Tab-separated table of C-alpha atoms in Angstrom:
chain	number	residue	atom	x	y	z
X	1	MET	CA	0.000	0.000	0.000
X	2	GLU	CA	2.522	2.597	-1.199
X	3	LEU	CA	1.359	6.110	-1.966
X	4	SER	CA	2.467	8.038	-5.027
X	5	THR	CA	4.324	11.324	-4.795
X	6	ILE	CA	1.170	13.189	-5.847
X	7	ASP	CA	-0.843	11.571	-3.021
X	8	LEU	CA	1.848	12.535	-0.506
X	9	ILE	CA	1.806	16.116	-1.822
X	10	VAL	CA	-1.992	16.261	-1.404
X	11	ILE	CA	-1.664	15.122	2.226
X	12	GLY	CA	1.174	17.615	2.800
X	13	VAL	CA	-0.900	20.475	1.347
X	14	PHE	CA	-3.741	19.542	3.714
X	15	PHE	CA	-1.484	19.776	6.773
X	16	LEU	CA	-0.003	23.067	5.501
X	17	MET	CA	-3.528	24.455	5.066
X	18	MET	CA	-4.253	23.716	8.737
X	19	LEU	CA	-1.235	25.805	9.782
X	20	VAL	CA	-2.151	28.700	7.480
X	21	ILE	CA	-5.677	28.790	8.919
X	22	GLY	CA	-4.233	28.859	12.435
X	23	VAL	CA	-2.024	31.854	11.644
X	24	TRP	CA	-4.921	33.673	9.934
X	25	SER	CA	-7.193	33.009	12.927
X	26	TYR	CA	-4.546	34.397	15.282
X	27	PHE	CA	-5.403	37.908	14.155
X	28	ARG	CA	-9.121	37.446	14.819
X	29	ASN	CA	-8.608	36.992	18.550
X	30	ASN	CA	-8.484	40.084	20.737
X	31	SER	CA	-9.764	38.518	23.961
X	32	ALA	CA	-10.374	35.200	25.712
X	33	GLU	CA	-14.023	35.459	24.679
X	34	ASP	CA	-12.925	35.576	21.029
X	35	TYR	CA	-10.580	32.669	21.689
X	36	PHE	CA	-13.070	30.325	23.382
X	37	VAL	CA	-16.474	31.299	21.925
X	38	ALA	CA	-15.556	33.354	18.827
X	39	GLY	CA	-16.836	36.464	20.595
X	40	GLY	CA	-20.365	35.065	20.339
X	41	LYS	CA	-20.340	35.948	16.625
X	42	LEU	CA	-20.214	32.509	14.987
X	43	PRO	CA	-22.420	32.447	11.837
X	44	TRP	CA	-25.102	29.753	11.896
X	45	TRP	CA	-23.856	27.975	8.776
X	46	LEU	CA	-20.288	27.718	10.104
X	47	SER	CA	-21.576	26.624	13.505
X	48	GLY	CA	-23.848	23.985	11.953
X	49	ILE	CA	-21.098	22.546	9.748
X	50	SER	CA	-18.632	22.515	12.654
X	51	HIS	CA	-21.204	20.827	14.916
X	52	HIS	CA	-21.705	18.212	12.210
X	53	VAL	CA	-18.073	17.360	11.412
X	54	SER	CA	-17.093	17.403	15.110
X	55	GLY	CA	-19.142	14.230	15.494
X	56	TYR	CA	-16.907	12.262	13.139
X	57	SER	CA	-13.463	10.762	13.587
X	58	GLY	CA	-11.265	8.190	11.892
X	59	ALA	CA	-13.367	5.586	13.724
X	60	VAL	CA	-16.132	6.194	11.180
X	61	PHE	CA	-13.871	4.888	8.426
X	62	VAL	CA	-12.457	2.012	10.447
X	63	ALA	CA	-14.771	0.675	13.180
X	64	TYR	CA	-18.015	1.865	11.555
X	65	ALA	CA	-16.811	0.676	8.151
X	66	GLY	CA	-16.493	-2.762	9.740
X	67	LEU	CA	-20.049	-2.568	11.106
X	68	ALA	CA	-21.338	-1.424	7.718
X	69	TYR	CA	-19.652	-4.477	6.164
X	70	THR	CA	-21.041	-6.978	8.688
X	71	HIS	CA	-24.418	-5.456	9.659
X	72	GLY	CA	-25.297	-3.165	6.769
X	73	PHE	CA	-27.912	-0.415	6.766
X	74	SER	CA	-28.769	-0.713	10.474
X	75	LEU	CA	-25.709	1.490	11.180
X	76	TYR	CA	-27.458	4.449	9.551
X	77	ILE	CA	-30.613	3.950	11.631
X	78	TRP	CA	-29.073	3.813	15.108
X	79	TRP	CA	-26.181	6.230	14.480
X	80	ALA	CA	-26.701	8.886	11.783
X	81	LEU	CA	-30.503	9.045	11.726
X	82	GLY	CA	-30.652	8.968	15.523
X	83	ILE	CA	-28.247	11.911	15.799
X	84	GLY	CA	-30.036	13.857	13.071
X	85	LEU	CA	-33.457	13.464	14.669
X	86	SER	CA	-32.107	14.266	18.149
X	87	VAL	CA	-30.611	17.547	16.973
X	88	VAL	CA	-33.466	18.661	14.701
X	89	ILE	CA	-36.243	17.895	17.205
X	90	SER	CA	-34.561	19.838	20.020
X	91	ALA	CA	-33.292	22.706	17.817
X	92	LYS	CA	-35.464	25.286	19.616
X	93	ILE	CA	-34.643	24.049	23.109
X	94	PHE	CA	-31.022	23.361	24.116
X	95	PRO	CA	-29.285	25.492	21.452
X	96	VAL	CA	-31.421	28.406	22.651
X	97	TYR	CA	-30.635	27.687	26.312
X	98	TRP	CA	-26.866	27.643	25.630
X	99	VAL	CA	-27.002	31.060	23.915
X	100	ARG	CA	-28.978	32.552	26.796
X	101	LEU	CA	-26.453	31.191	29.290
X	102	ARG	CA	-23.665	33.048	27.480
X	103	LYS	CA	-25.653	36.265	27.175
X	104	ARG	CA	-27.166	36.357	30.658
X	105	PHE	CA	-24.502	34.592	32.735
X	106	LYS	CA	-21.404	35.444	30.632
X	107	ILE	CA	-20.260	31.823	30.315
X	108	GLN	CA	-17.432	30.793	27.981
X	109	SER	CA	-17.246	27.193	29.190
X	110	PRO	CA	-20.220	24.774	29.124
X	111	LEU	CA	-19.624	23.987	32.821
X	112	GLU	CA	-19.578	27.524	34.236
X	113	PHE	CA	-23.319	27.628	34.966
X	114	LEU	CA	-23.075	24.505	37.166
X	115	VAL	CA	-21.792	26.502	40.154
X	116	THR	CA	-25.061	28.438	40.239
X	117	ARG	CA	-27.246	25.503	39.194
X	118	TYR	CA	-25.760	23.058	41.727
X	119	ASN	CA	-22.607	24.061	43.637
X	120	LEU	CA	-18.836	24.283	43.266
X	121	ALA	CA	-18.205	20.661	44.337
X	122	THR	CA	-20.539	19.304	41.642
X	123	GLN	CA	-18.966	21.484	38.983
X	124	GLN	CA	-15.430	20.476	39.989
X	125	LEU	CA	-16.298	16.762	40.012
X	126	MET	CA	-17.623	17.013	36.465
X	127	ALA	CA	-14.792	19.276	35.280
X	128	TRP	CA	-11.913	17.175	36.632
X	129	SER	CA	-13.467	13.896	35.476
X	130	GLY	CA	-13.961	15.162	31.947
X	131	VAL	CA	-10.554	16.842	31.642
X	132	ILE	CA	-8.524	13.887	32.912
X	133	LEU	CA	-10.357	11.356	30.786
X	134	LYS	CA	-10.212	13.591	27.695
X	135	LEU	CA	-6.453	13.812	28.154
X	136	PHE	CA	-6.220	10.091	27.456
X	137	ASP	CA	-9.009	10.044	24.887
X	138	ILE	CA	-7.353	12.698	22.707
X	139	GLY	CA	-3.959	11.061	23.183
X	140	ALA	CA	-5.420	7.844	21.821
X	141	LYS	CA	-6.758	9.713	18.776
X	142	TRP	CA	-3.309	11.127	18.000
X	143	ALA	CA	-2.049	7.552	18.109
X	144	ALA	CA	-4.908	6.469	15.813
X	145	ILE	CA	-3.947	9.136	13.242
X	146	ALA	CA	-0.318	8.015	13.522
X	147	ILE	CA	-1.350	4.423	12.802
X	148	LEU	CA	-3.190	5.599	9.660
X	149	LEU	CA	-0.122	7.566	8.565
X	150	ASN	CA	2.062	4.530	9.197
X	151	VAL	CA	-0.178	2.223	7.146
X	152	PHE	CA	-0.400	4.563	4.175
X	153	THR	CA	3.029	6.235	4.182
X	154	GLY	CA	5.356	4.127	6.316
X	155	ILE	CA	6.059	7.020	8.710
X	156	SER	CA	6.846	5.732	12.221
X	157	LEU	CA	4.222	6.064	14.969
X	158	THR	CA	6.379	8.569	16.844
X	159	TYR	CA	6.757	10.877	13.860
X	160	GLY	CA	3.079	10.416	12.973
X	161	ILE	CA	2.039	11.574	16.453
X	162	LEU	CA	4.441	14.520	16.357
X	163	ILE	CA	3.228	15.592	12.897
X	164	SER	CA	-0.533	15.413	13.526
X	165	GLY	CA	-0.405	16.487	17.181
X	166	GLY	CA	2.245	19.154	16.566
X	167	ILE	CA	0.345	20.791	13.700
X	168	SER	CA	-2.861	20.777	15.746
X	169	LEU	CA	-1.011	22.197	18.768
X	170	LEU	CA	0.183	25.137	16.677
X	171	TYR	CA	-3.040	26.053	14.901
X	172	ILE	CA	-5.275	25.608	17.961
X	173	THR	CA	-2.915	27.559	20.238
X	174	PHE	CA	-2.632	30.373	17.683
X	175	GLY	CA	-6.226	30.606	16.550
X	176	GLY	CA	-8.529	29.259	19.279
X	177	LEU	CA	-12.126	28.522	18.310
X	178	TRP	CA	-11.896	30.498	15.052
X	179	ALA	CA	-9.075	28.200	13.912
X	180	VAL	CA	-11.113	25.141	14.900
X	181	ILE	CA	-14.217	26.389	13.098
X	182	ILE	CA	-12.471	27.397	9.865
X	183	THR	CA	-10.488	24.155	9.738
X	184	ASP	CA	-13.739	22.276	10.376
X	185	PHE	CA	-15.192	23.994	7.314
X	186	ALA	CA	-12.109	23.155	5.232
X	187	GLN	CA	-12.219	19.571	6.473
X	188	PHE	CA	-15.921	19.362	5.615
X	189	ILE	CA	-15.181	20.398	2.020
X	190	VAL	CA	-12.416	17.777	1.815
X	191	GLN	CA	-14.780	15.144	3.239
X	192	ILE	CA	-17.564	16.056	0.778
X	193	ILE	CA	-15.253	15.873	-2.257
X	194	ALA	CA	-13.633	12.609	-1.099
X	195	GLY	CA	-16.998	11.073	-0.194
X	196	LEU	CA	-18.589	11.981	-3.535
X	197	VAL	CA	-15.586	10.602	-5.432
X	198	MET	CA	-15.783	7.292	-3.553
X	199	PHE	CA	-19.548	7.132	-4.078
X	200	TYR	CA	-19.197	7.714	-7.828
X	201	VAL	CA	-16.367	5.185	-8.247
X	202	VAL	CA	-18.259	2.493	-6.331
X	203	ILE	CA	-21.562	2.877	-8.214
X	204	GLU	CA	-19.626	2.758	-11.501
X	205	LYS	CA	-17.919	-0.425	-10.293
X	206	LEU	CA	-21.336	-1.900	-9.474
X	207	GLY	CA	-22.826	-1.012	-12.884
X	208	GLY	CA	-24.323	2.454	-12.580
X	209	ILE	CA	-26.682	4.585	-10.492
X	210	GLU	CA	-29.352	1.855	-10.343
X	211	SER	CA	-26.966	-0.124	-8.112
X	212	VAL	CA	-27.940	2.239	-5.284
X	213	PHE	CA	-31.247	0.321	-5.215
X	214	THR	CA	-30.207	-3.130	-6.504
X	215	VAL	CA	-27.044	-3.809	-4.481
X	216	TRP	CA	-29.021	-4.668	-1.335
X	217	ASP	CA	-30.221	-7.956	-2.824
X	218	GLN	CA	-26.599	-9.011	-3.321
X	219	LEU	CA	-25.527	-8.347	0.261
X	220	PRO	CA	-25.475	-10.903	3.104
X	221	GLU	CA	-28.850	-11.637	4.700
X	222	GLY	CA	-29.992	-8.836	7.023
X	223	ASN	CA	-27.579	-6.197	5.691
X	224	GLY	CA	-30.415	-4.350	3.975
X	225	ASP	CA	-32.628	-4.342	7.062
X	226	ALA	CA	-33.214	-1.330	9.302
X	227	PHE	CA	-32.475	-3.448	12.375
X	228	ASN	CA	-29.930	-6.267	12.347
X	229	ASP	CA	-29.241	-8.143	15.591
X	230	PRO	CA	-27.685	-7.091	17.968
X	231	TYR	CA	-28.578	-3.618	16.657
X	232	THR	CA	-32.245	-4.054	17.457
X	233	VAL	CA	-35.102	-1.595	17.926
X	234	GLY	CA	-34.317	-1.487	21.656
X	235	PHE	CA	-30.664	-0.717	20.966
X	236	ALA	CA	-31.626	2.047	18.517
X	237	LEU	CA	-34.003	3.649	21.036
X	238	LEU	CA	-31.421	3.620	23.824
X	239	PHE	CA	-28.784	5.012	21.488
X	240	LEU	CA	-31.262	7.691	20.420
X	241	PHE	CA	-31.459	8.832	24.047
X	242	ILE	CA	-27.658	8.803	24.364
X	243	ASN	CA	-27.353	10.787	21.133
X	244	PHE	CA	-29.998	13.222	22.362
X	245	LEU	CA	-27.873	13.951	25.434
X	246	SER	CA	-24.505	13.932	23.683
X	247	TYR	CA	-25.273	16.079	20.646
X	248	ASN	CA	-27.280	18.711	22.510
X	249	GLY	CA	-24.346	19.552	24.750
X	250	GLY	CA	-23.416	16.421	26.702
X	251	GLN	CA	-20.298	16.446	24.558
X	252	TRP	CA	-18.909	19.754	25.726
X	253	ASN	CA	-17.335	20.746	22.411
X	254	LEU	CA	-20.766	20.562	20.735
X	255	ALA	CA	-22.296	22.792	23.404
X	256	THR	CA	-19.601	25.361	22.557
X	257	ARG	CA	-20.944	25.625	18.992
X	258	TYR	CA	-24.272	26.861	20.366
X	259	ILE	CA	-22.733	29.021	23.092
X	260	SER	CA	-20.786	30.846	20.363
X	261	SER	CA	-23.878	31.741	18.314
X	262	PRO	CA	-24.890	35.435	18.228
X	263	SER	CA	-28.609	34.773	18.829
X	264	GLU	CA	-31.150	32.110	19.707
X	265	GLN	CA	-32.394	32.056	16.112
X	266	GLU	CA	-28.872	31.521	14.731
X	267	ALA	CA	-28.257	28.642	17.175
X	268	THR	CA	-31.525	26.985	16.127
X	269	LYS	CA	-30.599	27.291	12.440
X	270	ALA	CA	-27.158	25.818	13.166
X	271	ALA	CA	-28.712	22.818	14.924
X	272	ARG	CA	-31.125	22.210	12.064
X	273	LEU	CA	-28.321	22.373	9.498
X	274	SER	CA	-26.214	19.882	11.451
X	275	GLY	CA	-29.188	17.551	11.950
X	276	ILE	CA	-30.197	17.627	8.288
X	277	LEU	CA	-26.599	16.885	7.265
X	278	TYR	CA	-26.612	13.859	9.590
X	279	ILE	CA	-29.827	12.611	7.996
X	280	ILE	CA	-28.682	13.081	4.361
X	281	TRP	CA	-24.877	12.971	4.033
X	282	PRO	CA	-24.186	9.530	5.640
X	283	LEU	CA	-26.430	7.909	3.006
X	284	ILE	CA	-23.772	8.885	0.456
X	285	LEU	CA	-20.723	8.563	2.712
X	286	PHE	CA	-21.577	5.054	3.922
X	287	PHE	CA	-22.770	3.598	0.609
X	288	PRO	CA	-19.280	2.351	-0.391
X	289	MET	CA	-18.982	0.700	3.031
X	290	TRP	CA	-22.387	-0.979	2.663
X	291	ALA	CA	-21.492	-2.185	-0.839
X	292	ALA	CA	-18.045	-3.467	0.213
X	293	PRO	CA	-19.173	-7.128	0.727
X	294	VAL	CA	-20.055	-7.251	-3.001
X	295	ILE	CA	-16.766	-5.715	-4.182
X	296	LEU	CA	-14.541	-7.274	-1.480
X	297	PRO	CA	-16.238	-10.532	-0.426
X	298	ASP	CA	-15.064	-12.570	2.579
X	299	LEU	CA	-12.710	-9.965	4.051
X	300	GLU	CA	-10.826	-11.347	7.033
X	301	ASP	CA	-10.825	-7.928	8.733
X	302	PRO	CA	-13.929	-5.887	7.754
X	303	THR	CA	-12.515	-2.757	9.443
X	304	GLN	CA	-10.017	-2.520	6.573
X	305	SER	CA	-12.770	-2.399	3.932
X	306	TYR	CA	-12.758	1.378	3.366
X	307	GLY	CA	-8.962	1.545	3.222
X	308	ILE	CA	-8.780	-1.311	0.707
X	309	LEU	CA	-11.536	0.242	-1.426
X	310	THR	CA	-9.567	3.488	-1.437
X	311	MET	CA	-6.313	1.875	-2.548
X	312	GLU	CA	-7.889	-0.428	-5.146
X	313	LEU	CA	-10.478	1.816	-6.790
X	314	LEU	CA	-9.173	5.385	-6.734
X	315	PRO	CA	-6.629	6.930	-9.121
X	316	VAL	CA	-3.419	8.663	-8.093
X	317	GLY	CA	-4.049	11.967	-6.298
X	318	LEU	CA	-7.549	11.080	-5.206
X	319	ILE	CA	-6.177	8.449	-2.821
X	320	GLY	CA	-4.312	11.251	-1.052
X	321	LEU	CA	-7.520	13.299	-0.912
X	322	VAL	CA	-9.471	10.467	0.753
X	323	ILE	CA	-6.650	9.828	3.219
X	324	ALA	CA	-6.540	13.561	3.981
X	325	SER	CA	-10.284	13.369	4.730
X	326	LEU	CA	-9.613	10.556	7.230
X	327	PHE	CA	-7.096	12.753	9.029
X	328	ALA	CA	-9.425	15.745	8.711
X	329	ASN	CA	-12.260	14.041	10.550
X	330	THR	CA	-10.117	12.898	13.460
X	331	MET	CA	-8.266	16.220	13.737
X	332	SER	CA	-11.604	18.042	13.647
X	333	MET	CA	-12.824	16.092	16.666
X	334	THR	CA	-9.572	16.404	18.627
X	335	SER	CA	-9.097	20.137	17.995
X	336	SER	CA	-12.726	20.790	18.901
X	337	ASP	CA	-12.286	18.864	22.159
X	338	ILE	CA	-9.033	20.643	23.005
X	339	ASN	CA	-10.520	24.117	22.613
X	340	THR	CA	-13.466	23.312	24.885
X	341	ILE	CA	-11.396	21.465	27.500
X	342	SER	CA	-9.020	24.446	27.623
X	343	ALA	CA	-12.018	26.675	28.325
X	344	VAL	CA	-13.094	24.338	31.145
X	345	ILE	CA	-9.598	24.407	32.687
X	346	THR	CA	-9.286	28.190	32.325
X	347	ARG	CA	-12.800	29.195	33.355
X	348	ASP	CA	-13.783	26.445	35.816
X	349	ILE	CA	-10.736	24.717	37.325
X	350	LEU	CA	-8.148	27.516	37.642
X	351	PRO	CA	-10.533	29.892	39.494
X	352	ALA	CA	-11.208	27.118	42.026
X	353	LEU	CA	-7.465	26.577	42.547
X	354	ASN	CA	-6.252	30.180	42.673
X	355	LYS	CA	-8.184	33.297	43.620
X	356	LYS	CA	-6.361	35.497	41.090
X	357	PHE	CA	-8.384	33.768	38.339
X	358	ARG	CA	-11.738	34.483	40.046
X	359	ASP	CA	-12.454	37.931	38.654
X	360	GLY	CA	-14.070	36.385	35.569
X	361	LYS	CA	-11.640	38.148	33.219
X	362	THR	CA	-9.509	35.542	31.518
X	363	SER	CA	-6.530	36.929	29.609
X	364	LEU	CA	-5.847	35.816	26.067
X	365	LEU	CA	-2.336	34.774	27.131
X	366	THR	CA	-3.712	32.519	29.888
X	367	ALA	CA	-6.096	30.933	27.362
X	368	ARG	CA	-3.251	30.214	24.925
X	369	ILE	CA	-0.938	28.837	27.614
X	370	THR	CA	-3.665	26.509	28.898
X	371	THR	CA	-4.406	25.287	25.377
X	372	PHE	CA	-0.714	24.735	24.622
X	373	LEU	CA	-0.029	22.791	27.826
X	374	PHE	CA	-3.139	20.605	27.569
X	375	THR	CA	-2.437	19.764	23.919
X	376	LEU	CA	1.190	19.020	24.763
X	377	GLY	CA	-0.017	16.679	27.510
X	378	THR	CA	-2.187	14.730	25.064
X	379	ILE	CA	0.789	14.380	22.676
X	380	LEU	CA	3.065	13.111	25.468
X	381	ILE	CA	0.455	10.504	26.418
X	382	ALA	CA	0.104	9.488	22.766
X	383	LEU	CA	3.895	8.983	22.548
X	384	GLN	CA	3.600	6.509	25.459
X	385	PHE	CA	0.557	4.868	23.872
X	386	GLU	CA	1.947	1.322	23.835
X	387	LYS	CA	2.997	1.493	27.482
X	388	PHE	CA	-0.605	2.177	28.557
X	389	GLY	CA	-1.854	-0.852	26.625
X	390	GLY	CA	-5.099	-2.157	28.045
X	391	VAL	CA	-5.193	0.561	30.690
X	392	LEU	CA	-5.534	3.236	28.022
X	393	GLY	CA	-8.337	1.292	26.383
X	394	LEU	CA	-10.049	1.014	29.761
X	395	ILE	CA	-9.810	4.762	30.385
X	396	ILE	CA	-11.224	5.500	26.931
X	397	SER	CA	-14.109	3.162	27.729
X	398	TRP	CA	-14.662	5.016	30.987
X	399	PHE	CA	-14.836	8.278	29.101
X	400	GLY	CA	-17.503	6.797	26.845
X	401	ALA	CA	-19.403	5.658	29.911
X	402	LEU	CA	-19.201	9.115	31.473
X	403	VAL	CA	-20.739	10.935	28.500
X	404	GLY	CA	-24.258	9.858	29.476
X	405	PRO	CA	-24.024	10.162	33.287
X	406	ILE	CA	-22.369	13.620	33.096
X	407	ALA	CA	-24.756	14.797	30.379
X	408	VAL	CA	-27.853	13.957	32.459
X	409	PRO	CA	-27.295	16.603	35.198
X	410	MET	CA	-25.923	19.074	32.626
X	411	LEU	CA	-28.887	19.043	30.235
X	412	PHE	CA	-31.723	18.075	32.571
X	413	GLY	CA	-30.415	20.761	34.910
X	414	LEU	CA	-31.454	23.368	32.331
X	415	ILE	CA	-35.073	22.195	32.181
X	416	PRO	CA	-37.506	23.775	34.719
X	417	TRP	CA	-39.269	20.401	35.217
X	418	PHE	CA	-36.169	19.232	37.091
X	419	LYS	CA	-35.584	22.322	39.223
X	420	SER	CA	-35.740	20.249	42.422
X	421	CYS	CA	-32.788	18.108	41.284
X	422	GLY	CA	-29.896	19.619	43.221
X	423	PRO	CA	-26.266	18.687	43.965
X	424	LYS	CA	-27.213	15.347	45.554
X	425	ALA	CA	-29.148	14.355	42.436
X	426	ALA	CA	-26.307	15.438	40.132
X	427	ILE	CA	-23.487	13.717	42.009
X	428	GLY	CA	-25.658	10.669	42.746
X	429	SER	CA	-26.567	10.244	39.088
X	430	ILE	CA	-22.897	10.346	38.041
X	431	LEU	CA	-21.796	7.835	40.687
X	432	VAL	CA	-24.682	5.431	40.049
X	433	GLY	CA	-23.967	5.636	36.317
X	434	LEU	CA	-20.361	4.661	36.965
X	435	VAL	CA	-21.404	1.716	39.129
X	436	ALA	CA	-23.772	0.570	36.383
X	437	PHE	CA	-20.931	0.817	33.876
X	438	VAL	CA	-18.676	-1.373	36.044
X	439	ILE	CA	-21.497	-3.928	36.321
X	440	THR	CA	-21.994	-4.062	32.531
X	441	LYS	CA	-18.268	-4.692	32.080
X	442	ASN	CA	-18.176	-7.587	34.534
X	443	VAL	CA	-21.644	-9.172	34.284
X	444	ASP	CA	-23.443	-10.475	31.212
X	445	VAL	CA	-26.577	-8.304	31.118
X	446	GLY	CA	-28.100	-10.236	28.234
X	447	SER	CA	-28.078	-7.709	25.394
X	448	LEU	CA	-25.922	-5.082	23.742
X	449	ALA	CA	-28.706	-2.543	24.254
X	450	LEU	CA	-28.547	-2.912	28.042
X	451	GLU	CA	-24.756	-3.011	28.071
X	452	ILE	CA	-24.605	0.341	26.263
X	453	GLY	CA	-27.666	1.957	27.829
X	454	LEU	CA	-27.681	0.789	31.461
X	455	PRO	CA	-25.317	3.523	32.808
X	456	VAL	CA	-27.367	6.377	31.342
X	457	ILE	CA	-30.679	4.736	32.306
X	458	CYS	CA	-29.537	4.347	35.920
X	459	SER	CA	-28.198	7.919	35.961
X	460	THR	CA	-31.481	9.320	34.688
X	461	ILE	CA	-33.623	7.370	37.162
X	462	THR	CA	-31.343	8.340	40.073
X	463	TYR	CA	-31.383	12.015	39.079
X	464	ILE	CA	-35.193	12.122	38.895
X	465	LEU	CA	-35.788	10.100	42.094
X	466	ILE	CA	-33.447	12.181	44.269
X	467	GLY	CA	-34.970	15.326	42.798
X	468	PHE	CA	-38.439	14.082	43.734
X	469	ILE	CA	-37.313	13.388	47.300
X	470	GLU	CA	-35.717	16.867	47.542
X	471	ARG	CA	-38.603	18.662	45.820
X	472	ASP	CA	-39.261	21.115	48.654
X	473	ASN	CA	-35.678	22.359	48.847
X	474	VAL	CA	-35.175	24.445	45.708
X	475	PRO	CA	-32.868	27.470	46.251
X	476	GLU	CA	-34.207	30.778	45.001
X	477	LYS	CA	-31.118	31.352	42.823
X	478	VAL	CA	-31.827	28.102	40.948
X	479	LYS	CA	-35.452	29.090	40.326
X	480	GLN	CA	-34.334	32.473	39.029
X	481	MET	CA	-31.652	30.982	36.799
X	482	LEU	CA	-34.033	28.496	35.180
X	483	GLU	CA	-36.561	31.284	34.692
X	484	ASP	CA	-33.916	33.387	32.920
X	485	VAL	CA	-32.774	30.522	30.679
X	486	SER	CA	-36.159	29.042	29.742
X	487	HIS	CA	-38.030	32.290	29.040
X	488	GLU	CA	-37.306	35.082	26.551
């Protein structure tokens, strides 16, 4: 799998473009507010595209390509369609709430409001948990990009990590959220072009546009079905709930897209754009992966299907473009995470550690130093990737498990129905969710749906029950805050 000189040039140009965007974005930042939330001036179309591409990573073209090969169309139902519906249906709720939090409470981090909504201890528990686990999660993604570079170019893992992580460190540190957003847009264009090229090449290989409708009869049994065991209706419904929490702000970097919008209307439009893209674009993007069993029958490792299709079907130059899109998706997710985590450290953790950060005025220099050091930390962890072995995989799994339990008190805490759910409900829901996660990892619960959904189910039930018990003890500041956020 050797790349041509032209393909290597295409990949090199992509990385150079990331650096140029970072330098350009540097001059758009005059304050920490510009750096973390684009000064609250992010256009809806840029916000919507960034929200959309931030949900992808190289895993889509590796792990999900394997699922598309073995289980077919069901992947679209429980992943892409579920995300799209979650975002579109709630477009006038959570995106609006996030904008109001920035305008009325001056937040730049998605966790800042938690001090008022619950208390400092709850906020710090959520902040430290997310930051530490993201440190390892992002480090693992640098290693994943390095593995892709190694497979396609022969570059060692160490140099691959230093190239991808180092370039990201520079453009994120220079440009902040503007750099992330503009590179997201550039990466989206690369992904669209690469995806359309792959789609065209595959349908030509299969005999023309009618293959879009006829290929399903040639696939293994069940691959054309909406639900293919173990990805059942129950699994899809549970994943819909997880997606609802994650893509409305449970994943902190996605909340930042809404926080950065200039108005409630712009945030709603951004959410709708992202949701519609999730409903439409994956039908084109995933088609080559669904058709792979016909073109590449009996693959020993289905996760390699997209990579093999790329190398076997595309001409020189376009291979480099598709590979650049793989890097683009992963770098989009990591850079988005880094910017938001830096905001959490700067706005939530540092003020709790040192009183000189408590005046609410974060300097641009402090923001850049925090971003630089956190990104450097993720690169150092990536360089020790092999030493962590199974431990790293375990920590990544724990991060996945925490998305739901942390998202429950974050998002439900914004809804007036749950005003009686205080610090005990928030902390209890997180801890019970973690216990449920440990149980699913050590006990056979009988189905994939329960294994994935039990932590968030237990968190939700715990949060509501404790809130019901504490229903007569709602602080006045919480009532006022929810009134401010939920009403115009």
